[in-house]
Short mmCIF file of N, CA and C in Angstrom, two decimals:
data_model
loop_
_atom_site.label_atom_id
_atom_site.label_comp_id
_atom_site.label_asym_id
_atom_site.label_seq_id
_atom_site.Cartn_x
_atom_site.Cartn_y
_atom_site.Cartn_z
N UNK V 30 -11.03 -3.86 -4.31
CA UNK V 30 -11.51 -5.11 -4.88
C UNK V 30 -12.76 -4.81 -5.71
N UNK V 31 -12.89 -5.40 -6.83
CA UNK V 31 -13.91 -5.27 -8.26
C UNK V 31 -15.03 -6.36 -7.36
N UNK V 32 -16.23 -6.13 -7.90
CA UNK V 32 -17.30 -6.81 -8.17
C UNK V 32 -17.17 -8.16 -8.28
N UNK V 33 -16.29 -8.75 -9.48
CA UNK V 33 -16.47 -9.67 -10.19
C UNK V 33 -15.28 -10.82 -8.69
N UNK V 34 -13.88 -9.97 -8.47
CA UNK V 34 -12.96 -10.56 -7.50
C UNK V 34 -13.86 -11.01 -6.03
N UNK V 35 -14.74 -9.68 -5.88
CA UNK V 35 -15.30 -10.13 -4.62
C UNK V 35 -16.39 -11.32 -5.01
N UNK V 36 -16.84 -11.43 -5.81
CA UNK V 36 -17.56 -12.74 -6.15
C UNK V 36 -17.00 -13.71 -6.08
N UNK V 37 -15.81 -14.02 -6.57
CA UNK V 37 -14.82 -15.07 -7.03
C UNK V 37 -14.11 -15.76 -5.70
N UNK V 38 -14.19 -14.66 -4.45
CA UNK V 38 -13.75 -14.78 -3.64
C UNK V 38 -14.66 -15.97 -2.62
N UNK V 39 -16.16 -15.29 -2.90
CA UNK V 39 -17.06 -16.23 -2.17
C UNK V 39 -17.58 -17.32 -2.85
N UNK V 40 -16.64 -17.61 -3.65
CA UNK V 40 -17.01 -19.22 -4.48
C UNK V 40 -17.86 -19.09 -5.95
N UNK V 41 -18.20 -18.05 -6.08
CA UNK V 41 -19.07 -17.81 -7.50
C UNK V 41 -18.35 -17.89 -8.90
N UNK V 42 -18.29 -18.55 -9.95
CA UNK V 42 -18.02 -18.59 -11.06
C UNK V 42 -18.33 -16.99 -11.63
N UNK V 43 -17.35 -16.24 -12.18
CA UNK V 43 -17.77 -15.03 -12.54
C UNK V 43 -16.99 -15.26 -14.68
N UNK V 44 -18.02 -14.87 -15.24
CA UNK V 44 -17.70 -14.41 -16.50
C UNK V 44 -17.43 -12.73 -16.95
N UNK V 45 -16.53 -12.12 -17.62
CA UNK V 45 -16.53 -10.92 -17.59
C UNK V 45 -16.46 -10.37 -19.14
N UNK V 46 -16.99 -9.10 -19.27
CA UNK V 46 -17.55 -8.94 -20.70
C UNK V 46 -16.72 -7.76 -20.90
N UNK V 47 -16.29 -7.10 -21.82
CA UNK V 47 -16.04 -5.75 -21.75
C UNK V 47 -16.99 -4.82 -22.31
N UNK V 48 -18.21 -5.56 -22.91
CA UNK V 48 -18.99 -4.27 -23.68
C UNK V 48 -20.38 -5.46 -23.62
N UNK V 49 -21.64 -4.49 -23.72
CA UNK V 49 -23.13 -5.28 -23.72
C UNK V 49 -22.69 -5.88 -24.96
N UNK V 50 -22.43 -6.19 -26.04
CA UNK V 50 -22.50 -7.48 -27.29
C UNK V 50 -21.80 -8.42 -27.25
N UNK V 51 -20.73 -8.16 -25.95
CA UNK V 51 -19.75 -9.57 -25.85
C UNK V 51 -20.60 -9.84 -24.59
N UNK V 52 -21.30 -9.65 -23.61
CA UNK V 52 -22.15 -9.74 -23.08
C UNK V 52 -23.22 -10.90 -23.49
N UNK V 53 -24.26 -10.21 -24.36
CA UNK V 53 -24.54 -10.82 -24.83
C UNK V 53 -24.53 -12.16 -25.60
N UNK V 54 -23.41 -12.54 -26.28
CA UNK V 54 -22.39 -13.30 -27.05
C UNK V 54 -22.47 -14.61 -25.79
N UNK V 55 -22.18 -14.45 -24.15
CA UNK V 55 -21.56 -15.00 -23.82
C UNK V 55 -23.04 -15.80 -23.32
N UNK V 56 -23.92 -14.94 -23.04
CA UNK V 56 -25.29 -15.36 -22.52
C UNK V 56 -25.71 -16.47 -23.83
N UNK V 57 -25.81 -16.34 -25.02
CA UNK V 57 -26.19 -17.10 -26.12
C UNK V 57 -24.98 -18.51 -25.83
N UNK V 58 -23.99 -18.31 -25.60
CA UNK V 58 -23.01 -19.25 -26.08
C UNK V 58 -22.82 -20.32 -24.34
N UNK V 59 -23.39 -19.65 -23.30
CA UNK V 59 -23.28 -20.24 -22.43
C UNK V 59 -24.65 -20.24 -21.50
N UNK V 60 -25.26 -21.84 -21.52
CA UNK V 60 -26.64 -21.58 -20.79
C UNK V 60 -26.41 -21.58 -19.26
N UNK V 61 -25.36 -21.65 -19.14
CA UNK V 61 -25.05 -21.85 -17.56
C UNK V 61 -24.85 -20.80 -16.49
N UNK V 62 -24.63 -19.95 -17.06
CA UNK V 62 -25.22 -17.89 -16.48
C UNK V 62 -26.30 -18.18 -16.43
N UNK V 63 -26.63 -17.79 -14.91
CA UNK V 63 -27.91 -17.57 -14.35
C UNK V 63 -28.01 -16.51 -13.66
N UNK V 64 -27.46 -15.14 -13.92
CA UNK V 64 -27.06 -13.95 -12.97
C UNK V 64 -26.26 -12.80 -14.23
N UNK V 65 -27.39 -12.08 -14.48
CA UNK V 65 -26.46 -10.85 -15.26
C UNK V 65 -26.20 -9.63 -13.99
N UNK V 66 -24.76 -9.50 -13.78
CA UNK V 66 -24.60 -8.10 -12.88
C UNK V 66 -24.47 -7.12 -14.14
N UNK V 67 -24.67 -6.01 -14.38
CA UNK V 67 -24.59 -4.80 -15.60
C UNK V 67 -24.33 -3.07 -14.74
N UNK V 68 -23.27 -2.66 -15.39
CA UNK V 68 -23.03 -1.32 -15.42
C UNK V 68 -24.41 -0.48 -15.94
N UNK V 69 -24.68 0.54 -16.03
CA UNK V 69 -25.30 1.39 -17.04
C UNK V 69 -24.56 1.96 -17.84
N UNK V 70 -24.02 2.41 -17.63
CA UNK V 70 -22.66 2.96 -18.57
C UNK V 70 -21.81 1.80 -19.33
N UNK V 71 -22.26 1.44 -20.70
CA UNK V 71 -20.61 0.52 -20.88
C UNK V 71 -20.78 0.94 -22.35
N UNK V 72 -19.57 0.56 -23.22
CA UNK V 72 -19.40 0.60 -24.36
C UNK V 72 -20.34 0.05 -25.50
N UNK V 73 -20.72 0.96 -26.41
CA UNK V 73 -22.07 0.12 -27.55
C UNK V 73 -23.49 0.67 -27.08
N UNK V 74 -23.85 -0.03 -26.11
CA UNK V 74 -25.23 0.15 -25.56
C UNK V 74 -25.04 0.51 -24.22
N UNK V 75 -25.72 0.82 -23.39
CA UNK V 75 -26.39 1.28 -22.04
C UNK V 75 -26.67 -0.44 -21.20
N UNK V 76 -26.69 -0.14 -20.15
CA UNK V 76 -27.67 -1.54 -19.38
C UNK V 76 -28.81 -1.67 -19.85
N UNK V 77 -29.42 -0.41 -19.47
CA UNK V 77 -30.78 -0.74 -19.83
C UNK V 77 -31.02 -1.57 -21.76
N UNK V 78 -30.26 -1.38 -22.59
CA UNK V 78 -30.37 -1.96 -23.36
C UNK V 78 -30.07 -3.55 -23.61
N UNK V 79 -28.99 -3.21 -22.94
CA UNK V 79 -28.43 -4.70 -22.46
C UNK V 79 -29.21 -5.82 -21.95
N UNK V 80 -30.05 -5.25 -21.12
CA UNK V 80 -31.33 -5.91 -20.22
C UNK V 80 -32.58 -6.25 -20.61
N UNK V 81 -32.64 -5.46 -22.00
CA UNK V 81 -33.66 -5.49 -22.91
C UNK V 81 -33.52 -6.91 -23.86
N UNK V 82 -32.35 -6.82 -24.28
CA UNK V 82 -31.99 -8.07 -25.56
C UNK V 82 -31.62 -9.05 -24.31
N UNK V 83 -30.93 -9.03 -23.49
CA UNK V 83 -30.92 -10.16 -22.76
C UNK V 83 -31.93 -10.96 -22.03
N UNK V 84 -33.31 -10.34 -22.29
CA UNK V 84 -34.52 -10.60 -21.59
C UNK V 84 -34.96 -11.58 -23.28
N UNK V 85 -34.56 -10.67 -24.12
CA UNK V 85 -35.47 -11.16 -25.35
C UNK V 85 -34.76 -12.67 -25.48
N UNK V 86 -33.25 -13.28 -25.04
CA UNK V 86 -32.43 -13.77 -24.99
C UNK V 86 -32.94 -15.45 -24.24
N UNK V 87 -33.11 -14.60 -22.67
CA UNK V 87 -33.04 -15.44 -21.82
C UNK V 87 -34.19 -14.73 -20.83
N UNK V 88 -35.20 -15.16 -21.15
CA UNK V 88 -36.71 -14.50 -20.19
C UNK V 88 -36.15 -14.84 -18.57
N UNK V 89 -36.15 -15.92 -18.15
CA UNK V 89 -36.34 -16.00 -16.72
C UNK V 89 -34.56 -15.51 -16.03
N UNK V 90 -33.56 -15.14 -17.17
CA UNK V 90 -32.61 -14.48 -16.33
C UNK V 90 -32.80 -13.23 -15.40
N UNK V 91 -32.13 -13.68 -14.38
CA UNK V 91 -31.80 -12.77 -12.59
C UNK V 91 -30.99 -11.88 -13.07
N UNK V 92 -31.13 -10.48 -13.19
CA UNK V 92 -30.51 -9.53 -13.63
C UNK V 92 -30.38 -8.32 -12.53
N UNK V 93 -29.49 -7.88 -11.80
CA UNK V 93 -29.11 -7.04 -11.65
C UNK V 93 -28.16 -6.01 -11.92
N UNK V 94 -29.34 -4.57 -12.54
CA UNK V 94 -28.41 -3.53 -12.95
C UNK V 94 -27.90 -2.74 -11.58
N UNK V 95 -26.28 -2.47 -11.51
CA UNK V 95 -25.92 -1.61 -10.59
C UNK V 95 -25.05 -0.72 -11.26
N UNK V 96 -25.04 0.89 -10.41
CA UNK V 96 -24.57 2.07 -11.60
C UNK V 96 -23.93 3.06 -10.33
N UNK V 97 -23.36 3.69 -10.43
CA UNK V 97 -23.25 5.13 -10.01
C UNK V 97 -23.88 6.55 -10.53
N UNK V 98 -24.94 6.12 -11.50
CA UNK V 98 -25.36 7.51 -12.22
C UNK V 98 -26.58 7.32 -10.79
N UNK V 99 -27.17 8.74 -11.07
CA UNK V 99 -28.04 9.11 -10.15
C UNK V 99 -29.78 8.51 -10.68
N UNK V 100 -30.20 7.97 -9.86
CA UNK V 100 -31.57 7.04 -10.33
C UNK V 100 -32.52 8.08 -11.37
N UNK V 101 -32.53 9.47 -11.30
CA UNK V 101 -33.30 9.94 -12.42
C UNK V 101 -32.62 9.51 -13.59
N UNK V 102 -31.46 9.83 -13.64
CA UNK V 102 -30.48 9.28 -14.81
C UNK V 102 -30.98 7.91 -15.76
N UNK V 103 -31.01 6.84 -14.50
CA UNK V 103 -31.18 5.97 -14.97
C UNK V 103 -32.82 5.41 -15.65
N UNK V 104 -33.43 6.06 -15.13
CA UNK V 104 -34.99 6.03 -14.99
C UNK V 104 -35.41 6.63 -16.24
N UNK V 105 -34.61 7.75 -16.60
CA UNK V 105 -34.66 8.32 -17.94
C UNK V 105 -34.09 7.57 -19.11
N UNK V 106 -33.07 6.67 -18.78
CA UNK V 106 -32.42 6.11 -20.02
C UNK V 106 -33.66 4.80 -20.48
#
């Protein structure tokens, strides 16, 4: 079970992006996301970039990045 299913499961409205600019796209087009979950790894940009314009986007959005790269990895990007 994905992220997004196990959410869906416990009652949460889940939106799903395939890349940070449709991401993005969806945050501009919908004020009703109040919760970015983010890969580090995705197509286009990184999370951490993602997290960057989505801050410039939407300041008080709840963002959690979760990854499998190893935290220097990420700490470096």
């Amino acid at each position: 079970m994905n992220t997004a299913a196990l959410l869906e499961d416990l009652g949460h409205q889940v939106v799903e992006a395939d890349s940070g600019q449709e991401a993005l796209e969806c945050l501009a087009q919908r004020p009703e996301i109040d919760l970015l979950i983010t890969d580090h790894a995705m197509p286009g940009m990184t999370g951490s970039e993602l997290i960057d314009a989505a801050r410039s986007l939407r300041p008080d959005l709840s963002i959690i990045l979760a990854t499998g790269f190893a935290a220097e990895a990420v700490t470096q990007a």
